[in-house]
Amino acid sequence: ASLLMKRNHLKSGEITLGGIPLEEINDASLLEKIVYVGFNSFFFKGTLRGNLCMAKPQAKDEELWNVLGQMQIKEFFESEAGLDTMLMENASNLSGGQRQRLALARALLADREIYIFDEAASNIDMESEEIINKEIQKLTKTKTILMISHRLSSIKDADRIYVMEDGKVMEEGSHLELMENKGVYYRLYETQKQLETFAGGEA
């Protein structure tokens, strides 16, 4: 993900996007194709409208409300000052789940061909995590999705899963293929499943 966004640079090999070597694509063109959503997306101090319009400057209010509705935070902002609701720097006046839903709403507004989700649903409440994952699933029907996650249940429907350990790709395949291999992925998945079952029982 860092290489695709040109935050890091290749030491060997080649990455192509649409058959074009990445180094031949300028940054502006790259940002017209890809949107990145991390676990700690940045927001400027200012209005909700201003922060959303960073993704699409000419967006109409109807479009802004539409993406907020998709992420199920429309009612919250309607109960505040609407699109004129003031956000503190980094949206510190919102909960972690609200910030991440807002980050995804902004990404949806951008409407890019490729979406990178880097732990986009980590360390937030279960309701927000479920809403975000459902919206990502919808995007897979029309967009190319690169999803980085330690929560394996959220990526088991991916076309291709790459399992990394100690900085190396150890396995690749579909969820079913990796489960049949009974390797690293299988052990991690089963461990997480047991922990979640245990936590649910304790609750």
Coordinates of N, CA and C in Angstrom, one line a residue:
A1 N 0.8 -1.2 0.0 CA 0.0 0.0 0.0 C 0.9 1.3 0.0
S2 N 1.9 1.2 0.8 CA 2.8 2.4 0.8 C 3.5 2.6 -0.5
L3 N 3.9 1.5 -1.2 CA 4.5 1.6 -2.5 C 3.6 2.2 -3.5
L4 N 2.3 1.7 -3.5 CA 1.3 2.2 -4.4 C 1.1 3.7 -4.3
M5 N 1.1 4.2 -3.0 CA 0.9 5.6 -2.7 C 2.1 6.4 -2.8
K6 N 3.2 5.7 -3.2 CA 4.6 6.4 -3.4 C 5.1 7.0 -2.0
R7 N 4.7 6.4 -0.9 CA 5.2 6.8 0.4 C 6.6 6.1 0.6
N8 N 6.7 4.9 0.0 CA 8.0 4.2 0.0 C 8.3 4.0 -1.5
H9 N 9.6 3.7 -1.7 CA 10.0 3.5 -3.1 C 10.6 2.1 -3.3
L10 N 10.4 1.5 -4.5 CA 10.8 0.2 -4.8 C 12.4 0.1 -4.8
K11 N 12.9 -0.9 -4.2 CA 14.3 -1.2 -4.2 C 14.6 -2.2 -5.3
S12 N 13.6 -3.0 -5.7 CA 13.8 -4.0 -6.8 C 12.4 -4.3 -7.3
G13 N 12.4 -4.9 -8.5 CA 11.1 -5.3 -9.1 C 10.4 -4.1 -9.7
E14 N 9.1 -4.3 -10.0 CA 8.3 -3.3 -10.7 C 6.8 -3.4 -10.3
I15 N 6.2 -2.3 -10.1 CA 4.7 -2.2 -9.9 C 4.1 -1.5 -11.1
T16 N 3.1 -2.1 -11.7 CA 2.4 -1.4 -12.8 C 0.9 -1.2 -12.4
L17 N 0.4 -0.1 -12.9 CA -1.0 0.2 -12.7 C -1.7 0.4 -14.1
G18 N -2.6 -0.6 -14.4 CA -3.2 -0.5 -15.7 C -2.1 -0.7 -16.8
G19 N -1.1 -1.5 -16.5 CA 0.0 -1.8 -17.4 C 1.1 -0.7 -17.5
I20 N 0.9 0.4 -16.8 CA 1.9 1.5 -16.8 C 2.8 1.4 -15.6
P21 N 4.1 1.4 -15.7 CA 5.0 1.4 -14.5 C 4.6 2.6 -13.6
L22 N 4.6 2.3 -12.3 CA 4.1 3.3 -11.3 C 5.0 4.5 -11.3
E23 N 6.3 4.4 -11.6 CA 7.2 5.6 -11.6 C 6.9 6.5 -12.7
E24 N 6.2 6.1 -13.7 CA 5.8 6.9 -14.9 C 4.5 7.7 -14.7
I25 N 3.8 7.4 -13.6 CA 2.5 8.0 -13.3 C 2.8 9.1 -12.3
N26 N 2.4 10.4 -12.6 CA 2.6 11.5 -11.7 C 1.6 11.4 -10.5
D27 N 2.0 12.1 -9.5 CA 1.2 12.0 -8.2 C -0.2 12.4 -8.4
A28 N -0.5 13.5 -9.2 CA -1.8 14.0 -9.4 C -2.7 12.9 -10.1
S29 N -2.1 12.3 -11.1 CA -2.9 11.2 -11.8 C -3.2 10.0 -10.9
L30 N -2.2 9.7 -10.0 CA -2.3 8.6 -9.1 C -3.5 8.8 -8.2
L31 N -3.6 10.1 -7.6 CA -4.6 10.4 -6.7 C -6.0 10.5 -7.3
E32 N -6.0 10.6 -8.6 CA -7.3 10.5 -9.3 C -7.8 9.1 -9.5
K33 N -6.9 8.1 -9.2 CA -7.3 6.7 -9.4 C -7.5 6.0 -8.0
I34 N -6.7 6.4 -7.0 CA -6.6 5.7 -5.8 C -7.0 6.6 -4.6
V35 N -7.8 6.0 -3.7 CA -8.1 6.7 -2.4 C -7.6 5.8 -1.3
Y36 N -7.0 6.4 -0.3 CA -6.5 5.6 0.9 C -7.2 6.0 2.1
V37 N -7.7 4.9 2.9 CA -8.3 5.2 4.1 C -7.6 4.3 5.2
G38 N -7.0 5.0 6.1 CA -6.2 4.4 7.2 C -7.0 4.3 8.5
F39 N -6.4 3.8 9.5 CA -7.1 3.7 10.8 C -7.1 5.0 11.5
N40 N -6.4 6.0 11.0 CA -6.4 7.3 11.7 C -6.4 8.4 10.7
S41 N -7.5 8.5 9.9 CA -7.6 9.5 8.9 C -7.6 10.9 9.4
F42 N -7.0 11.8 8.6 CA -6.8 13.2 9.1 C -8.0 14.1 8.7
F43 N -8.4 15.0 9.6 CA -9.5 16.0 9.4 C -8.9 17.3 9.8
F44 N -9.3 18.3 9.0 CA -8.9 19.7 9.4 C -9.9 20.3 10.3
K45 N -9.5 21.3 11.1 CA -10.4 22.1 11.9 C -11.3 22.9 11.0
G46 N -12.6 22.7 11.1 CA -13.5 23.5 10.2 C -14.8 22.8 10.1
T47 N -15.6 23.1 9.1 CA -16.9 22.6 9.0 C -16.9 21.1 8.4
L48 N -18.0 20.4 8.7 CA -18.2 19.1 8.1 C -18.2 19.2 6.6
R49 N -18.9 20.2 6.1 CA -18.9 20.4 4.6 C -17.5 20.5 4.0
G50 N -16.7 21.4 4.7 CA -15.4 21.6 4.2 C -14.5 20.4 4.2
N51 N -14.6 19.6 5.2 CA -13.8 18.4 5.3 C -14.3 17.3 4.2
L52 N -15.6 17.2 4.0 CA -16.1 16.3 3.0 C -15.7 16.7 1.6
C53 N -15.8 18.0 1.4 CA -15.5 18.5 0.0 C -14.0 18.5 -0.4
M54 N -13.2 18.1 0.6 CA -11.8 17.8 0.2 C -11.7 16.7 -0.9
A55 N -12.7 15.8 -0.8 CA -12.7 14.7 -1.7 C -13.3 15.1 -3.1
K56 N -14.3 16.0 -3.0 CA -15.0 16.5 -4.3 C -15.4 17.9 -4.1
P57 N -14.5 18.9 -4.4 CA -14.8 20.3 -4.2 C -16.2 20.8 -4.6
Q58 N -16.7 20.3 -5.8 CA -17.9 20.8 -6.3 C -19.2 20.0 -5.9
A59 N -19.0 19.2 -4.9 CA -20.1 18.3 -4.5 C -21.3 19.2 -4.0
K60 N -22.5 18.8 -4.3 CA -23.7 19.4 -3.8 C -24.1 18.9 -2.5
D61 N -24.9 19.6 -1.7 CA -25.3 19.2 -0.4 C -25.9 17.8 -0.4
E62 N -26.7 17.6 -1.5 CA -27.4 16.3 -1.6 C -26.5 15.1 -1.6
E63 N -25.3 15.3 -2.3 CA -24.3 14.3 -2.4 C -23.7 14.0 -1.0
L64 N -23.5 15.1 -0.3 CA -22.8 15.0 1.0 C -23.7 14.3 2.0
W65 N -25.0 14.6 2.0 CA -26.0 13.9 2.8 C -26.1 12.4 2.4
N66 N -26.0 12.2 1.1 CA -26.1 10.8 0.7 C -25.0 9.9 1.2
V67 N -23.8 10.4 1.2 CA -22.7 9.5 1.7 C -22.7 9.4 3.2
L68 N -23.2 10.5 3.9 CA -23.4 10.4 5.3 C -24.5 9.4 5.7
G69 N -25.5 9.3 4.8 CA -26.6 8.4 5.0 C -26.1 6.9 4.8
Q70 N -25.3 6.8 3.8 CA -24.7 5.4 3.6 C -23.9 4.9 4.8
M71 N -23.2 5.8 5.5 CA -22.4 5.4 6.6 C -23.2 5.6 7.9
Q72 N -24.5 5.8 7.8 CA -25.4 5.9 9.0 C -24.9 6.9 10.1
I73 N -24.4 8.0 9.6 CA -24.1 9.1 10.6 C -24.9 10.4 10.2
K74 N -25.8 10.3 9.2 CA -26.6 11.4 8.8 C -27.4 12.0 9.9
E75 N -28.1 11.2 10.7 CA -28.9 11.6 11.8 C -28.2 12.4 12.9
F76 N -27.0 11.9 13.1 CA -26.1 12.5 14.2 C -25.8 13.9 13.8
F77 N -25.4 14.2 12.5 CA -25.1 15.5 12.1 C -26.3 16.4 11.9
E78 N -27.4 15.8 11.6 CA -28.7 16.5 11.5 C -29.1 17.1 12.9
S79 N -28.7 16.3 13.9 CA -29.1 16.8 15.3 C -28.1 17.8 15.8
E80 N -27.0 18.0 15.0 CA -26.0 19.0 15.4 C -26.3 20.3 14.6
A81 N -25.3 20.8 13.8 CA -25.5 21.9 13.0 C -25.5 21.6 11.5
G82 N -25.9 20.3 11.2 CA -25.9 19.9 9.8 C -24.6 19.9 9.2
L83 N -24.5 20.3 7.9 CA -23.2 20.4 7.2 C -22.3 21.5 7.7
D84 N -22.8 22.4 8.5 CA -22.0 23.4 9.1 C -21.5 23.0 10.5
T85 N -21.7 21.8 10.9 CA -21.2 21.3 12.2 C -19.7 21.5 12.2
M86 N -19.1 22.1 13.2 CA -17.7 22.4 13.3 C -17.0 21.1 13.9
L87 N -15.9 20.8 13.2 CA -15.0 19.7 13.6 C -13.8 20.3 14.2
M88 N -13.3 19.7 15.3 CA -12.1 20.1 15.8 C -11.0 19.5 15.0
E89 N -9.7 19.9 15.2 CA -8.6 19.3 14.4 C -8.6 17.8 14.6
N90 N -8.5 17.1 13.5 CA -8.5 15.6 13.5 C -9.9 15.1 14.0
A91 N -10.9 15.9 14.0 CA -12.3 15.5 14.4 C -12.3 14.9 15.8
S92 N -11.5 15.6 16.7 CA -11.3 15.1 18.1 C -12.6 15.2 18.9
N93 N -13.6 15.9 18.4 CA -14.9 16.0 19.1 C -15.9 14.9 18.6
L94 N -15.4 14.0 17.8 CA -16.2 12.8 17.4 C -15.6 11.6 18.1
S95 N -16.4 10.5 18.2 CA -15.9 9.3 18.7 C -15.1 8.6 17.6
G96 N -14.3 7.6 18.0 CA -13.4 6.9 17.0 C -14.3 6.3 15.9
G97 N -15.4 5.7 16.3 CA -16.3 5.1 15.3 C -16.8 6.1 14.3
Q98 N -17.3 7.3 14.9 CA -17.8 8.3 14.0 C -16.7 8.9 13.1
R99 N -15.5 9.0 13.6 CA -14.4 9.5 12.7 C -14.2 8.6 11.5
Q100 N -14.2 7.3 11.8 CA -13.9 6.3 10.7 C -15.0 6.2 9.8
R101 N -16.3 6.4 10.2 CA -17.4 6.4 9.3 C -17.4 7.6 8.4
L102 N -17.0 8.7 9.0 CA -16.8 10.0 8.3 C -15.7 9.9 7.2
A103 N -14.6 9.2 7.6 CA -13.5 9.0 6.7 C -13.9 8.2 5.5
L104 N -14.8 7.2 5.7 CA -15.2 6.3 4.6 C -16.3 7.1 3.8
A105 N -17.1 7.9 4.4 CA -18.1 8.8 3.7 C -17.3 9.7 2.7
R106 N -16.2 10.2 3.2 CA -15.4 11.1 2.3 C -14.8 10.3 1.2
A107 N -14.4 9.1 1.5 CA -13.8 8.2 0.4 C -14.8 7.9 -0.6
L108 N -16.0 7.6 -0.2 CA -17.1 7.3 -1.1 C -17.4 8.4 -2.0
L109 N -17.4 9.6 -1.5 CA -17.6 10.8 -2.2 C -16.6 11.0 -3.3
A110 N -15.3 10.6 -3.0 CA -14.2 10.7 -4.0 C -14.5 9.8 -5.2
D111 N -15.1 8.7 -5.1 CA -15.5 7.8 -6.2 C -14.3 7.5 -7.0
R112 N -13.3 6.8 -6.5 CA -12.1 6.4 -7.2 C -12.2 4.9 -7.7
E113 N -11.3 4.5 -8.6 CA -11.3 3.2 -9.1 C -10.7 2.2 -8.2
I114 N -9.8 2.6 -7.4 CA -9.1 1.7 -6.4 C -9.2 2.3 -5.0
Y115 N -9.5 1.5 -4.1 CA -9.6 1.9 -2.7 C -8.6 1.0 -1.9
I116 N -7.8 1.7 -1.0 CA -6.9 1.0 -0.1 C -7.5 1.2 1.3
F117 N -7.8 0.1 2.0 CA -8.2 0.2 3.4 C -7.2 -0.4 4.3
D118 N -6.5 0.4 5.1 CA -5.4 0.0 5.9 C -5.9 0.0 7.4
E119 N -6.4 -1.2 7.8 CA -6.9 -1.3 9.2 C -8.0 -0.3 9.4
A120 N -8.8 0.0 8.4 CA -9.8 1.0 8.4 C -10.9 0.8 9.5
A121 N -11.1 -0.5 9.9 CA -12.1 -0.8 10.9 C -11.6 -1.3 12.2
S122 N -10.3 -0.9 12.5 CA -9.7 -1.4 13.8 C -9.9 -0.4 14.9
N123 N -10.0 -1.0 16.1 CA -10.1 -0.2 17.4 C -11.3 0.8 17.4
I124 N -12.4 0.3 16.9 CA -13.6 1.1 16.9 C -14.8 0.2 17.5
D125 N -15.9 0.8 17.8 CA -17.0 0.1 18.3 C -17.6 -0.9 17.3
M126 N -18.2 -2.0 17.8 CA -18.7 -3.1 16.9 C -19.7 -2.6 15.8
E127 N -20.6 -1.6 16.2 CA -21.6 -1.2 15.3 C -20.9 -0.5 14.1
S128 N -19.9 0.4 14.4 CA -19.2 1.1 13.3 C -18.4 0.2 12.5
E129 N -17.8 -0.8 13.1 CA -17.0 -1.8 12.3 C -17.9 -2.6 11.4
E130 N -19.1 -2.9 11.8 CA -20.0 -3.7 11.0 C -20.5 -2.8 9.8
I131 N -20.8 -1.6 10.1 CA -21.3 -0.6 9.0 C -20.2 -0.4 8.0
I132 N -19.0 -0.2 8.4 CA -17.8 0.0 7.5 C -17.6 -1.2 6.7
N133 N -17.5 -2.4 7.3 CA -17.3 -3.6 6.5 C -18.3 -3.9 5.5
K134 N -19.6 -3.6 5.8 CA -20.7 -3.9 4.9 C -20.5 -2.9 3.7
E135 N -20.1 -1.7 3.9 CA -20.0 -0.7 2.8 C -18.8 -1.1 2.0
I136 N -17.7 -1.6 2.6 CA -16.6 -2.1 1.8 C -17.0 -3.3 0.9
Q137 N -17.8 -4.2 1.4 CA -18.3 -5.3 0.7 C -19.1 -4.8 -0.6
K138 N -19.9 -3.8 -0.4 CA -20.6 -3.2 -1.5 C -19.7 -2.7 -2.6
L139 N -18.6 -2.0 -2.1 CA -17.6 -1.5 -3.1 C -16.9 -2.5 -3.9
T140 N -16.8 -3.7 -3.4 CA -16.0 -4.8 -4.1 C -16.7 -5.1 -5.4
K141 N -18.0 -4.8 -5.5 CA -18.8 -5.1 -6.8 C -18.4 -4.3 -7.9
T142 N -17.9 -3.1 -7.7 CA -17.6 -2.1 -8.8 C -16.2 -1.5 -8.7
K143 N -15.5 -1.7 -7.6 CA -14.1 -1.1 -7.4 C -13.1 -2.2 -7.1
T144 N -11.8 -1.8 -7.3 CA -10.7 -2.7 -6.9 C -10.4 -2.3 -5.5
I145 N -10.4 -3.3 -4.6 CA -10.1 -3.1 -3.2 C -8.9 -3.8 -2.7
L146 N -8.0 -3.0 -2.1 CA -6.8 -3.6 -1.4 C -7.1 -3.4 0.1
M147 N -7.3 -4.5 0.9 CA -7.6 -4.3 2.3 C -6.6 -5.0 3.1
I148 N -6.1 -4.2 4.1 CA -5.1 -4.7 5.0 C -5.8 -4.8 6.4
S149 N -5.7 -6.0 7.0 CA -6.5 -6.2 8.2 C -5.9 -7.4 9.0
H150 N -5.9 -7.2 10.3 CA -5.6 -8.3 11.3 C -6.8 -9.0 11.6
R151 N -8.0 -8.4 11.4 CA -9.3 -9.1 11.7 C -9.7 -9.9 10.5
L152 N -9.3 -11.2 10.5 CA -9.5 -12.1 9.4 C -10.9 -12.3 8.9
S153 N -11.9 -12.2 9.9 CA -13.3 -12.4 9.5 C -13.7 -11.3 8.5
S154 N -13.0 -10.2 8.5 CA -13.5 -9.1 7.6 C -12.9 -9.2 6.2
I155 N -12.0 -10.2 6.0 CA -11.4 -10.3 4.6 C -11.6 -11.7 4.0
K156 N -12.4 -12.5 4.7 CA -12.5 -13.9 4.2 C -13.2 -14.0 2.9
D157 N -13.9 -13.0 2.5 CA -14.6 -13.0 1.2 C -13.8 -12.5 0.0
A158 N -12.5 -12.1 0.3 CA -11.7 -11.5 -0.7 C -11.3 -12.5 -1.8
D159 N -11.2 -12.0 -3.0 CA -10.8 -12.9 -4.1 C -9.4 -13.6 -3.9
R160 N -8.5 -12.8 -3.3 CA -7.1 -13.3 -3.1 C -6.6 -12.7 -1.7
I161 N -6.1 -13.6 -0.9 CA -5.6 -13.2 0.4 C -4.1 -13.5 0.4
Y162 N -3.3 -12.5 0.9 CA -1.9 -12.7 1.0 C -1.6 -12.7 2.5
V163 N -1.0 -13.7 3.0 CA -0.7 -13.8 4.5 C 0.8 -13.5 4.7
M164 N 1.0 -12.4 5.5 CA 2.4 -12.0 5.8 C 2.8 -12.4 7.2
E165 N 4.1 -12.8 7.4 CA 4.6 -13.1 8.7 C 6.1 -12.7 8.6
D166 N 6.5 -11.8 9.6 CA 7.9 -11.3 9.7 C 8.3 -10.7 8.4
G167 N 7.4 -9.9 7.8 CA 7.7 -9.1 6.6 C 7.7 -9.9 5.3
K168 N 7.3 -11.2 5.3 CA 7.4 -12.0 4.1 C 6.0 -12.6 3.8
V169 N 5.7 -12.7 2.5 CA 4.4 -13.4 2.2 C 4.6 -14.9 2.3
M170 N 3.8 -15.5 3.2 CA 4.0 -16.9 3.6 C 3.0 -17.7 2.8
E171 N 1.8 -17.2 2.5 CA 0.8 -17.9 1.8 C -0.1 -17.0 1.0
E172 N -0.7 -17.6 -0.1 CA -1.7 -16.8 -0.8 C -2.8 -17.7 -1.3
G173 N -4.0 -17.2 -1.5 CA -5.1 -18.0 -2.0 C -6.4 -17.5 -1.5
S174 N -7.5 -18.2 -1.8 CA -8.8 -17.8 -1.3 C -8.9 -18.3 0.2
H175 N -10.0 -17.8 0.9 CA -10.2 -18.2 2.3 C -10.3 -19.8 2.3
L176 N -11.0 -20.4 1.5 CA -11.2 -21.8 1.5 C -9.9 -22.6 1.2
E177 N -9.1 -22.1 0.3 CA -7.8 -22.7 -0.1 C -6.9 -22.6 1.1
L178 N -6.8 -21.5 1.7 CA -5.9 -21.3 2.9 C -6.3 -22.1 4.1
M179 N -7.6 -22.2 4.3 CA -8.1 -23.0 5.4 C -7.8 -24.5 5.2
E180 N -7.9 -25.0 3.9 CA -7.5 -26.3 3.6 C -6.0 -26.6 3.7
N181 N -5.2 -25.6 3.5 CA -3.8 -25.7 3.7 C -3.3 -26.0 5.1
K182 N -4.2 -25.5 6.0 CA -3.9 -25.6 7.5 C -2.5 -25.0 7.9
G183 N -2.2 -23.9 7.3 CA -0.9 -23.2 7.6 C -1.1 -22.0 8.5
V184 N -0.4 -21.0 8.2 CA -0.4 -19.8 9.1 C -1.8 -19.2 9.2
Y185 N -2.4 -19.0 8.0 CA -3.8 -18.4 8.0 C -4.7 -19.2 8.8
Y186 N -4.7 -20.5 8.6 CA -5.6 -21.4 9.3 C -5.5 -21.2 10.8
R187 N -4.2 -21.2 11.3 CA -4.0 -21.1 12.7 C -4.5 -19.8 13.3
L188 N -4.2 -18.7 12.5 CA -4.6 -17.4 13.0 C -6.1 -17.3 13.0
Y189 N -6.8 -17.8 11.9 CA -8.2 -17.7 11.8 C -8.9 -18.4 12.9
E190 N -8.5 -19.6 13.2 CA -9.1 -20.5 14.2 C -8.9 -19.9 15.6
T191 N -7.7 -19.3 15.8 CA -7.4 -18.6 17.1 C -8.3 -17.4 17.3
Q192 N -8.5 -16.6 16.3 CA -9.4 -15.4 16.4 C -10.8 -15.9 16.6
K193 N -11.2 -16.9 15.9 CA -12.6 -17.4 16.0 C -12.8 -17.9 17.5
Q194 N -11.9 -18.6 18.0 CA -12.0 -19.1 19.4 C -12.1 -17.9 20.4
L195 N -11.2 -16.9 20.2 CA -11.2 -15.8 21.1 C -12.5 -15.0 21.0
E196 N -13.1 -14.8 19.8 CA -14.3 -14.1 19.7 C -15.5 -14.9 20.3
T197 N -15.4 -16.2 20.1 CA -16.5 -17.0 20.7 C -16.4 -16.9 22.3
F198 N -15.2 -17.0 22.8 CA -15.0 -16.9 24.2 C -15.4 -15.5 24.8
A199 N -15.1 -14.5 24.0 CA -15.5 -13.1 24.4 C -17.0 -13.0 24.4
G200 N -17.6 -13.5 23.4 CA -19.1 -13.5 23.3 C -19.8 -14.2 24.4
G201 N -19.2 -15.4 24.8 CA -19.7 -16.1 25.9 C -19.6 -15.4 27.2
E202 N -18.4 -14.7 27.4 CA -18.2 -14.0 28.6 C -19.2 -12.8 28.8
A203 N -19.5 -12.2 27.6 CA -20.5 -11.1 27.6 C -21.8 -11.5 28.1

